[in-house]
XYZ file of C-alpha atoms in Angstrom:
741
model
C 104.118 134.390 126.863
C 106.783 135.370 124.436
C 106.145 134.902 120.673
C 109.016 132.478 120.281
C 107.422 130.147 122.827
C 105.122 128.849 120.080
C 107.753 126.589 118.567
C 106.051 123.523 119.978
C 109.212 122.020 121.374
C 108.465 119.114 123.674
C 108.102 119.953 127.307
C 109.911 116.784 128.493
C 112.405 116.616 125.701
C 115.775 114.999 125.891
C 118.535 117.366 127.079
C 120.037 119.226 124.173
C 118.374 117.109 121.522
C 116.174 119.020 119.029
C 115.140 115.966 117.135
C 113.066 114.405 119.840
C 110.237 112.291 118.545
C 107.678 114.621 120.164
C 108.445 117.603 117.977
C 105.678 119.081 115.870
C 107.730 120.864 113.208
C 107.080 123.101 110.219
C 103.409 123.212 110.893
C 101.680 126.585 111.383
C 100.550 127.119 114.965
C 97.214 128.277 113.513
C 96.757 125.075 111.622
C 97.620 123.034 114.725
C 95.147 124.992 116.859
C 92.302 124.694 114.237
C 92.991 120.877 113.864
C 92.948 120.396 117.673
C 89.679 122.430 118.016
C 88.042 120.417 115.340
C 89.035 117.135 116.821
C 87.879 118.224 120.299
C 84.581 119.465 118.772
C 83.954 116.102 117.067
C 84.769 114.241 120.217
C 82.413 116.344 122.200
C 79.556 115.909 119.746
C 79.992 112.053 119.556
C 80.277 111.711 123.359
C 77.236 113.898 124.128
C 75.182 112.060 121.470
C 76.257 108.659 122.804
C 75.664 109.558 126.463
C 72.266 111.137 125.586
C 71.278 107.967 123.716
C 72.193 105.839 126.760
C 70.497 108.180 129.216
C 67.243 108.355 127.225
C 67.183 104.696 126.225
C 64.578 103.779 128.942
C 62.065 106.319 127.378
C 59.425 104.702 125.101
C 60.185 106.882 122.082
C 63.862 106.179 122.039
C 63.261 102.448 122.703
C 60.904 102.208 119.787
C 63.299 104.006 117.447
C 66.056 101.653 118.559
C 63.758 98.647 117.994
C 63.062 99.845 114.488
C 66.808 100.146 113.840
C 67.399 96.568 115.035
C 64.605 95.247 112.763
C 65.860 97.255 109.769
C 69.472 95.801 110.256
C 68.381 92.230 111.110
C 68.978 91.004 107.555
C 72.561 92.221 107.285
C 75.590 89.995 107.564
C 76.396 91.314 111.063
C 72.831 90.993 112.286
C 71.508 92.544 115.486
C 74.940 92.208 117.152
C 76.489 94.437 114.492
C 73.699 97.011 114.954
C 74.209 97.221 118.737
C 77.880 97.447 118.232
C 77.375 100.457 115.959
C 75.104 102.177 118.350
C 76.659 101.339 121.770
C 80.378 100.602 121.211
C 81.466 102.239 117.953
C 81.087 105.751 119.456
C 83.675 104.895 122.124
C 86.099 103.530 119.574
C 85.539 106.555 117.355
C 86.324 108.915 120.263
C 89.563 106.843 120.898
C 90.643 107.332 117.238
C 90.098 111.057 117.394
C 91.838 111.265 120.667
C 94.858 109.543 119.124
C 94.857 112.023 116.272
C 94.596 114.901 118.861
C 97.596 113.620 120.884
C 99.678 113.232 117.749
C 98.927 116.713 116.534
C 99.521 118.151 119.932
C 102.949 116.625 120.074
C 104.507 115.132 123.213
C 104.378 116.990 126.544
C 103.196 120.452 125.480
C 103.091 123.043 128.179
C 99.796 124.954 127.468
C 100.219 128.594 126.529
C 99.625 130.814 129.450
C 96.426 132.871 129.195
C 96.786 136.611 128.806
C 94.593 137.355 131.785
C 96.415 138.190 134.951
C 93.521 137.345 137.097
C 93.021 133.965 138.840
C 90.223 131.706 137.626
C 87.863 129.507 139.616
C 87.848 125.913 138.283
C 85.226 123.229 139.069
C 87.620 120.376 138.778
C 90.051 121.878 141.379
C 87.419 123.005 143.861
C 86.846 120.327 146.659
C 83.061 120.336 147.147
C 82.566 117.180 149.291
C 85.223 116.196 151.780
C 84.200 113.921 154.595
C 81.500 111.896 152.881
C 81.609 108.309 151.740
C 83.330 109.265 148.541
C 86.337 111.131 150.200
C 87.415 114.372 148.672
C 85.178 115.124 145.674
C 85.600 118.105 143.302
C 82.703 120.024 141.885
C 83.148 118.376 138.464
C 83.165 114.918 140.106
C 80.128 115.693 142.049
C 78.326 116.639 138.856
C 79.321 113.311 137.419
C 78.010 111.442 140.514
C 74.708 113.300 140.261
C 74.405 112.450 136.547
C 74.977 108.703 137.246
C 72.535 108.689 140.129
C 69.951 110.596 138.192
C 70.314 108.111 135.302
C 69.683 105.103 137.599
C 66.738 106.749 139.296
C 65.238 107.880 136.007
C 65.765 104.504 134.275
C 64.338 102.549 137.095
C 61.362 104.844 137.421
C 60.677 104.788 133.575
C 60.942 100.944 133.436
C 58.691 100.587 136.502
C 56.033 102.869 135.044
C 56.146 100.805 131.753
C 55.781 97.629 133.711
C 52.835 98.896 135.672
C 51.203 100.246 132.429
C 51.498 96.809 130.808
C 50.059 94.924 133.832
C 46.529 93.739 133.613
C 44.122 94.531 136.459
C 42.632 91.075 136.106
C 45.750 89.480 137.313
C 45.989 88.329 140.912
C 48.345 89.955 143.351
C 50.742 87.125 143.154
C 50.759 87.238 139.359
C 51.289 90.925 139.404
C 54.254 90.541 141.794
C 55.741 87.876 139.642
C 55.371 90.203 136.603
C 57.012 93.112 138.343
C 59.899 90.965 139.613
C 60.511 89.599 136.089
C 60.355 92.922 134.307
C 62.322 94.933 136.867
C 64.896 92.155 137.318
C 65.432 92.295 133.613
C 65.636 96.090 133.523
C 68.022 96.306 136.497
C 70.367 94.093 134.550
C 70.083 96.442 131.616
C 70.805 99.476 133.832
C 73.795 97.598 135.269
C 75.077 96.766 131.837
C 74.959 100.569 130.933
C 77.102 101.254 134.064
C 79.402 98.383 133.119
C 80.169 100.279 129.877
C 81.896 102.888 131.927
C 83.404 100.636 134.573
C 86.455 99.460 132.583
C 87.559 102.835 131.201
C 89.115 104.203 134.360
C 91.290 101.069 134.884
C 92.827 101.166 131.432
C 96.127 102.551 132.796
C 97.462 103.856 129.463
C 94.093 104.430 127.837
C 94.147 107.086 125.136
C 90.819 108.306 126.523
C 92.283 108.948 129.977
C 95.304 110.669 128.312
C 93.043 112.835 126.153
C 91.057 114.190 129.166
C 94.272 114.222 131.232
C 93.094 112.046 134.062
C 95.924 109.838 135.298
C 95.240 106.263 136.440
C 95.875 107.164 140.084
C 92.854 109.543 140.059
C 90.702 107.352 137.758
C 90.849 104.395 140.103
C 88.415 106.093 142.485
C 85.896 106.391 139.561
C 86.297 102.682 139.008
C 85.582 102.129 142.694
C 82.434 104.316 142.648
C 81.226 102.733 139.432
C 82.040 99.273 140.816
C 79.823 99.801 143.836
C 76.949 101.034 141.691
C 77.273 98.329 139.115
C 77.369 95.439 141.639
C 74.399 96.834 143.597
C 72.447 96.826 140.411
C 73.579 93.280 139.352
C 72.885 91.971 142.832
C 69.429 93.309 142.807
C 69.012 91.905 139.227
C 69.869 88.459 140.550
C 67.946 88.811 143.791
C 64.637 89.863 141.995
C 64.863 86.725 139.837
C 65.795 84.552 142.819
C 62.687 85.781 144.683
C 60.504 85.229 141.587
C 61.872 81.652 141.154
C 61.402 80.959 144.863
C 57.760 82.056 144.657
C 57.307 79.789 141.703
C 58.937 76.897 143.615
C 61.599 76.461 140.887
C 64.655 78.091 142.434
C 67.123 75.235 142.111
C 65.932 74.206 138.562
C 66.239 77.847 137.294
C 69.668 78.459 138.901
C 71.282 75.543 137.168
C 69.583 76.016 133.815
C 71.701 76.698 130.720
C 69.591 77.599 127.779
C 70.784 77.578 124.214
C 68.220 80.256 123.203
C 67.887 82.862 125.811
C 69.959 83.705 128.862
C 72.016 80.936 130.511
C 71.069 81.226 134.178
C 73.955 79.164 135.554
C 76.487 81.206 133.682
C 74.854 84.309 135.176
C 75.101 82.885 138.665
C 78.845 82.072 138.153
C 79.395 85.633 136.830
C 77.476 87.201 139.746
C 79.374 85.070 142.366
C 82.741 86.123 140.873
C 81.552 89.816 140.872
C 80.437 89.509 144.585
C 83.797 88.039 145.606
C 85.612 90.959 143.930
C 83.182 93.448 145.505
C 83.362 92.113 149.038
C 87.137 91.831 149.081
C 87.572 95.266 147.645
C 85.759 96.936 150.653
C 88.163 99.187 152.544
C 88.193 97.119 155.706
C 89.018 93.897 153.848
C 91.495 95.545 151.551
C 93.480 96.975 154.396
C 93.348 93.760 156.398
C 94.643 91.608 153.512
C 95.656 93.365 150.380
C 96.845 90.177 148.724
C 93.324 88.736 149.151
C 91.946 91.684 147.392
C 94.538 91.609 144.623
C 94.233 87.943 143.836
C 90.410 87.857 144.030
C 90.274 90.782 141.629
C 91.655 88.569 138.863
C 88.236 87.006 138.815
C 87.298 89.719 136.462
C 88.064 87.300 133.714
C 85.542 84.849 134.960
C 83.169 87.730 135.536
C 83.324 89.032 131.875
C 83.448 85.526 130.073
C 80.528 84.124 131.919
C 78.559 87.295 131.494
C 79.053 86.794 127.742
C 77.782 83.257 128.174
C 74.905 84.466 130.246
C 73.536 87.245 127.901
C 74.889 86.221 124.553
C 76.790 88.258 121.886
C 74.294 90.893 121.018
C 73.495 92.015 124.500
C 77.188 91.840 125.485
C 77.871 94.125 122.564
C 76.375 96.937 124.521
C 79.320 97.121 126.797
C 81.980 95.632 124.371
C 83.645 98.899 123.390
C 84.989 99.937 126.847
C 85.877 96.251 127.585
C 87.817 96.175 124.277
C 89.805 99.319 125.294
C 90.659 97.504 128.577
C 91.753 94.409 126.740
C 94.072 96.615 124.528
C 95.644 98.113 127.617
C 95.967 94.832 129.372
C 97.782 93.072 126.546
C 100.136 95.962 126.144
C 100.848 95.918 129.968
C 101.501 92.195 129.569
C 103.961 92.692 126.861
C 105.782 95.432 128.685
C 106.011 93.588 132.126
C 107.672 90.448 130.535
C 110.902 92.366 130.174
C 113.519 92.309 132.934
C 114.724 95.791 134.090
C 118.186 96.530 135.324
C 118.388 97.923 138.791
C 121.298 100.290 138.361
C 121.745 100.934 142.064
C 119.963 100.808 145.336
C 120.595 102.066 148.821
C 118.883 102.118 152.147
C 118.443 105.529 153.821
C 118.779 106.083 157.616
C 115.011 106.027 158.096
C 114.953 102.578 156.367
C 113.445 103.865 153.162
C 114.912 102.144 150.097
C 115.852 104.181 146.910
C 115.987 102.173 143.699
C 117.323 103.518 140.447
C 116.002 101.654 137.328
C 117.327 101.928 133.797
C 115.027 103.062 130.961
C 115.391 103.894 127.274
C 115.765 107.498 126.292
C 112.637 107.574 124.273
C 110.444 106.536 127.209
C 109.048 109.681 128.513
C 107.509 110.453 131.956
C 106.952 113.560 134.179
C 107.775 114.444 137.714
C 104.373 113.313 138.865
C 104.490 109.915 137.292
C 104.391 106.531 139.069
C 105.310 102.960 138.065
C 104.233 99.449 139.096
C 107.143 97.382 140.274
C 107.588 93.571 140.435
C 110.514 91.815 142.038
C 110.548 88.222 140.995
C 112.674 87.039 143.899
C 109.837 88.194 146.208
C 106.729 87.331 144.193
C 105.897 86.637 140.515
C 102.305 87.906 141.021
C 102.562 91.040 143.201
C 102.896 94.413 141.609
C 103.200 97.508 143.744
C 102.834 101.261 142.696
C 105.523 103.775 143.630
C 105.728 107.532 142.792
C 108.696 108.567 140.779
C 111.211 110.478 142.895
C 113.382 111.658 139.918
C 112.919 114.336 137.324
C 113.072 113.342 133.607
C 115.694 116.013 133.338
C 117.967 114.198 135.842
C 119.085 111.972 133.073
C 117.924 110.091 129.984
C 118.561 106.531 130.954
C 117.276 106.158 134.532
C 114.240 106.592 136.759
C 114.303 106.551 140.540
C 111.748 105.598 143.223
C 111.661 105.758 146.990
C 110.143 102.782 148.739
C 109.166 102.954 152.415
C 108.879 99.690 154.325
C 105.111 99.538 155.219
C 104.457 95.748 154.898
C 105.845 92.306 154.210
C 106.714 92.812 150.579
C 108.597 96.063 151.158
C 110.322 94.634 154.246
C 111.572 91.669 152.357
C 112.757 93.983 149.546
C 114.871 95.845 152.083
C 116.352 92.744 153.429
C 117.121 91.622 149.942
C 118.988 94.745 149.036
C 120.938 95.514 152.180
C 121.907 94.112 155.563
C 119.327 95.605 157.954
C 121.042 94.045 160.933
C 123.902 96.528 160.508
C 122.240 99.982 160.250
C 125.409 101.874 160.846
C 127.234 100.127 158.007
C 124.777 99.433 155.314
C 127.026 97.005 153.404
C 125.983 95.214 150.189
C 125.258 91.566 150.266
C 127.721 90.179 147.730
C 125.409 87.667 146.163
C 122.270 89.882 146.198
C 120.327 89.782 142.877
C 117.099 91.680 142.241
C 115.174 90.720 139.051
C 112.742 93.678 138.551
C 110.056 94.242 136.045
C 108.075 97.536 135.519
C 104.748 98.675 134.224
C 104.563 102.299 133.299
C 105.363 105.051 133.828
C 101.847 106.463 134.088
C 100.718 109.921 134.964
C 99.302 113.196 133.783
C 99.584 114.014 130.135
C 100.557 117.576 131.074
C 102.672 117.981 134.233
C 100.285 120.273 136.009
C 102.925 121.356 138.603
C 104.388 123.513 135.800
C 101.121 125.402 135.203
C 101.259 127.497 138.408
C 103.581 130.321 139.332
C 102.847 129.577 142.938
C 102.945 126.020 144.365
C 102.134 124.606 147.832
C 103.287 120.964 148.121
C 101.798 119.206 151.171
C 103.375 115.837 151.994
C 102.892 113.194 154.676
C 105.865 110.890 155.320
C 106.936 109.147 152.146
C 104.484 111.381 150.233
C 107.521 113.719 149.908
C 108.798 111.432 147.094
C 107.029 112.993 144.112
C 107.749 116.410 145.434
C 111.496 115.649 145.272
C 110.929 114.990 141.677
C 109.057 118.260 141.269
C 111.856 120.212 143.012
C 114.518 118.663 140.802
C 112.352 119.233 137.697
C 111.856 122.979 138.424
C 115.441 123.564 139.222
C 116.663 121.850 136.082
C 114.248 123.918 134.006
C 115.294 127.158 135.654
C 118.871 126.332 135.011
C 118.389 125.310 131.416
C 115.875 128.011 130.457
C 113.138 125.551 129.720
C 109.382 126.493 129.982
C 108.687 126.586 133.672
C 106.176 128.882 135.470
C 106.718 128.128 139.212
C 108.592 130.888 140.950
C 107.279 130.416 144.472
C 107.342 126.942 146.038
C 106.237 126.169 149.611
C 106.669 122.607 150.906
C 104.757 121.523 153.993
C 105.940 118.149 155.149
C 104.517 116.302 158.139
C 106.579 113.360 159.430
C 106.197 111.225 162.567
C 109.943 111.044 163.522
C 113.005 113.035 162.793
C 114.822 110.052 161.335
C 112.810 110.604 158.125
C 114.219 114.136 157.568
C 117.226 112.978 155.500
C 114.837 112.161 152.646
C 114.863 115.862 151.899
C 118.635 115.655 151.414
C 118.356 113.324 148.460
C 118.052 116.268 146.169
C 121.040 118.596 146.130
C 119.385 121.793 144.923
C 122.489 123.942 144.829
C 124.279 121.369 142.656
C 121.336 121.142 140.216
C 120.928 124.908 139.960
C 123.649 127.106 141.482
C 122.200 130.241 143.021
C 118.685 128.984 142.453
C 117.383 131.281 145.244
C 117.885 134.252 142.797
C 115.398 132.699 140.403
C 112.966 130.621 142.320
C 111.718 131.100 146.011
C 111.710 127.783 147.828
C 110.690 127.440 151.467
C 110.293 124.229 153.514
C 108.208 123.787 156.572
C 108.594 120.461 158.458
C 106.435 119.315 161.213
C 107.735 116.391 163.320
C 104.536 115.280 165.026
C 105.792 112.574 167.501
C 108.778 114.296 168.933
C 108.713 117.344 171.037
C 112.383 118.269 170.859
C 115.071 118.092 168.117
C 117.717 115.346 168.339
C 120.755 116.167 170.486
C 123.017 115.870 167.459
C 123.015 119.323 165.900
C 122.345 119.434 162.192
C 121.074 115.882 162.150
C 118.305 116.555 159.688
C 120.536 117.857 156.938
C 123.746 115.961 157.286
C 124.919 113.920 154.243
C 123.272 110.517 153.887
C 125.610 107.765 154.961
C 124.522 104.743 153.043
C 126.280 102.504 150.617
C 125.510 102.348 146.904
C 124.407 98.898 145.919
C 125.187 98.079 142.352
C 123.639 95.103 140.722
C 124.644 92.856 137.749
C 123.620 94.017 134.331
C 121.076 91.731 132.556
C 120.931 91.607 128.842
C 117.797 93.721 128.605
C 118.852 96.551 130.769
C 116.072 99.047 130.338
C 112.378 98.910 130.983
C 110.252 98.440 127.884
C 108.720 101.398 126.017
C 105.661 99.315 125.121
C 103.260 101.366 127.219
C 100.040 103.199 126.369
C 101.597 106.483 127.548
C 104.583 106.034 125.340
C 105.000 106.969 121.683
C 101.722 108.296 120.345
C 102.132 106.995 116.777
C 102.910 103.468 117.782
C 100.238 103.477 120.430
C 97.761 104.829 117.871
C 98.690 102.187 115.275
C 98.160 99.466 117.951
C 94.701 100.658 118.835
C 93.657 101.187 115.219
C 95.017 97.911 113.905
C 93.452 95.884 116.754
C 90.116 97.547 116.124
C 90.188 96.996 112.475
C 91.319 93.392 113.206
C 88.291 92.908 115.401
C 85.932 94.140 112.641
C 87.591 91.810 110.065
C 87.455 88.739 112.407
C 83.865 89.528 113.378
C 82.861 89.861 109.729
C 84.600 86.654 108.654
C 83.039 84.815 111.593
C 79.539 85.843 110.558
C 79.902 85.449 106.850
C 81.735 82.091 106.855
C 80.536 80.353 109.972
C 77.655 81.783 111.998
C 75.221 82.575 109.115
C 76.062 79.580 106.812
C 75.889 77.007 109.618
C 72.985 78.604 111.433
C 74.771 79.010 114.730
C 72.022 79.958 117.139
C 73.147 79.356 120.633
C 73.379 82.506 122.604
C 76.070 81.389 125.009
C 78.213 79.983 122.222
C 77.995 83.147 120.075
C 78.903 85.128 123.237
C 82.036 82.980 123.495
C 82.916 83.516 119.916
C 82.465 87.213 120.315
C 84.895 87.349 123.266
C 87.363 85.153 121.358
C 87.258 87.613 118.424
C 88.056 90.515 120.801
C 91.000 88.800 122.323
C 92.310 87.362 119.058
C 92.208 90.713 117.249
C 94.317 92.309 119.994
C 96.768 89.467 120.150
C 97.140 88.892 116.391
C 96.619 92.271 114.753
C 97.774 94.423 117.742
C 100.506 91.887 118.418
C 102.030 92.515 114.943
C 102.216 96.205 115.683
C 103.756 95.466 119.095
C 106.377 93.414 117.521
C 107.425 96.154 115.052
C 107.187 98.589 117.997
C 109.639 96.462 119.997
C 112.018 96.331 116.938
C 111.884 100.192 116.605
C 112.451 100.553 120.299
C 115.589 98.312 120.155
C 116.908 100.329 117.110
C 116.309 103.561 118.947
C 118.170 102.347 121.962
C 121.101 101.360 119.835
C 121.145 104.792 118.197
C 121.139 106.396 121.647
C 124.201 104.277 122.705
C 122.292 103.320 125.816
C 124.115 100.016 126.204
C 127.077 101.789 127.841
C 124.784 103.030 130.633
C 126.941 104.976 132.956
C 124.252 106.118 135.269
C 123.932 109.406 133.420
C 123.917 112.431 135.644
C 122.551 110.380 138.551
C 124.890 112.461 140.749
C 122.743 115.507 140.111
C 119.840 114.228 142.171
C 121.797 112.322 144.700
C 120.633 108.905 143.513
C 124.156 107.691 143.246
C 125.411 110.471 145.324
C 129.040 111.091 144.715
C 128.400 114.604 145.827
C 127.024 115.405 149.154
C 124.032 117.857 149.553
C 124.690 121.263 150.894
C 123.443 121.139 154.429
C 123.927 124.923 155.152
C 121.912 125.971 152.079
C 119.158 123.497 152.784
C 118.930 124.576 156.459
C 118.470 128.183 155.407
C 115.337 127.298 153.494
C 113.928 125.010 156.203
C 111.851 125.583 159.293
C 111.569 122.480 161.463
C 108.897 122.353 164.189
C 108.660 119.598 166.757
C 105.619 118.268 168.551
C 103.044 120.166 166.322
C 100.982 119.542 163.204
C 100.542 121.851 160.277
C 97.884 124.593 160.846
C 96.648 125.026 157.314
C 94.395 127.869 158.071
C 97.449 129.887 159.227
C 99.497 128.660 156.253
C 96.925 129.634 153.741
C 96.212 132.959 155.250
C 99.930 133.748 155.301
C 100.327 132.751 151.623
C 97.204 134.767 150.715
C 98.777 137.923 152.027
C 102.220 137.159 150.597
C 101.208 136.091 147.059
C 98.230 138.181 146.579
C 95.685 137.824 143.701
C 96.974 134.777 141.886
C 96.294 131.113 141.064
C 98.007 128.788 143.564
C 98.351 125.109 142.882
C 98.126 122.945 145.958
C 99.281 119.357 145.543
C 98.739 116.910 148.373
C 100.435 113.495 148.701
C 99.690 111.643 151.854
C 96.992 109.897 153.883
C 93.261 110.577 153.330
C 93.135 112.541 156.715
C 95.777 114.941 155.359
C 94.027 115.313 152.067
C 90.785 116.074 153.820
C 92.447 118.714 156.077
C 93.873 120.561 153.155
C 90.708 120.283 151.084
C 88.640 121.535 153.951
C 90.770 124.644 154.251
C 90.797 125.212 150.499
C 87.000 125.086 150.403
C 86.609 127.352 153.423
C 89.074 129.835 151.990
C 87.318 129.794 148.531
C 83.910 130.563 150.041
C 85.154 133.440 152.173
C 88.089 134.765 150.215
C 88.631 138.454 149.643
C 88.907 139.756 146.108
C 92.616 140.415 146.452
C 93.413 136.946 147.804
C 94.558 134.011 145.616
C 92.450 131.042 144.453
C 93.778 127.808 145.729
C 93.448 124.801 143.359
C 93.273 121.383 145.012
C 95.188 118.433 143.481
C 95.796 115.062 145.134
C 98.700 112.702 144.232
C 97.966 109.713 146.447
C 97.578 106.272 145.008
C 95.151 103.831 146.618
C 94.047 100.642 144.889
């Protein structure tokens, strides 16, 4: 990379603006590199120490040391709860603080410097190791994580079982021994489940600084939440089942189930928490979720009951073991709540010939995103409760004040949205309903911290149906960067698109590549292979696939708050960091005041009540202390919008990507790049072999957006190729971009 590329200008900066808030200026690159290395090293040490402590906790030696630590700190103002917070939750929050510092030092949207080596490198996190198993497509890195969690559960269960057997007297009857084992192992299964719960809430914190630091977007992290959810609920179910069997053997099942102790665990609270967890678990199973997504979505809001009654069940000091990750989730949830309250202006909307709806939403200039981002959209005229995720179909370089999404009609909600926007009864004349109003709210955008599509010189983009949407954004992004001379590595791009019917082909025409970057073929090689699977012959109308889209633009009234809110975890790093730090310090202050002026002086002893106070402190610290920062953040956002003169929103440069298309795409140029095959499916073995010979010894990024079967087919071929590749062939790196709640 050229020497002058180390100026640390933002990757996704505003066009022509060298004062973007993401700039890291007048700081030596050496100082920045050393600082980042130091922060990463500290994070690694803290995380390894914390994970090792949790992993080794079942051992007698670590348990004895931890018990001595609790006895030593028992007399402090914070008591045992404070000690457990320090050992189990403080490391997570410390990592979050260091991650914030790392993101601020790194600046916004840095494109990593290209390594000097010209040879491709094998990467564990992009190599699909397991494909057709119960976990879907699993990379080698993810497999290592699965093994570690399974090993921990087996090791912990075995260690606790051996300790229980060692403590058992031979003089006890078989029945007494059975009751003893059920009691001890039921307790220990709950402890193991609580350790897994400590990780459960991290993947679903959409704008979490931890996910941003390790560059795992929410769409990928959701599957980790699913895996951990299954494991955690199995452990908690066994925990409850062991105690139920023990109480049944003692003849006290009903009495124990409804008991609510002041000192010790409150059984009834545990039953309520477990029932809420089971309802969430059962309705999240793939069959139920596909049958009735709304049932899954609404039932999952029982997480509030699950967490609150768990705090009642185990009290404050045991709950403190998992409090850190839960606190990070509360931080993210409150920020999402604040962002989603704002009404977003729908600049325009139109219905394409295939029935897909394109919506263009306004946004402030300082709200960044990349071409692989996605948003959650709510339309209040359809439902006040439903939020649906959609991939962004526009590049951040298409314009400063807007963001576009493509919405395919796949269910009741999307069908009603299309009916709301345009008259579906007149497909040849998609006229605007004169009184149509759409009140939209948005959460996000979320996505990779670093747009990984810019990290490869060679790209293969594999899409199924509407999965083309993010790739349109990638195409636009690459062409803008090539035209403007911005950092951009891709020089060879192959799009493989599988569609059911030819009426979906006009989606490709929403990006006018020649208008964005004239003579782009001289600078970047783009090829498009389309497979129409359910039609054996092309339509009779010649050129149907690439003719200009005939659909009306549907403008909407301008509300007072025209742009989506910038109050999002993936937004400004400084404000986001202040929010996390102030909320955490606020929690420490409230917890200290609670203990010093209420719990200790008045001798509050009830476990369930102290658990309630603990949860109230967590929520109050976020709402009060974090809310103050959010308020100032909102004021800063409004002032920035005024400075950017965003109120005159003129759909800036929307024409470039066809969103408000005043210019028609160039059908002839697009047809030259495109090969359409009817009645066949992509042969990925043939495609990868052809690209291997054409591109040679290089890294090739393969991004798949489509159904699980498509992902599995691509992953299977990449794994096969990696295991049998010749030394002069490229290494294919698997990435998926499919969102599945």
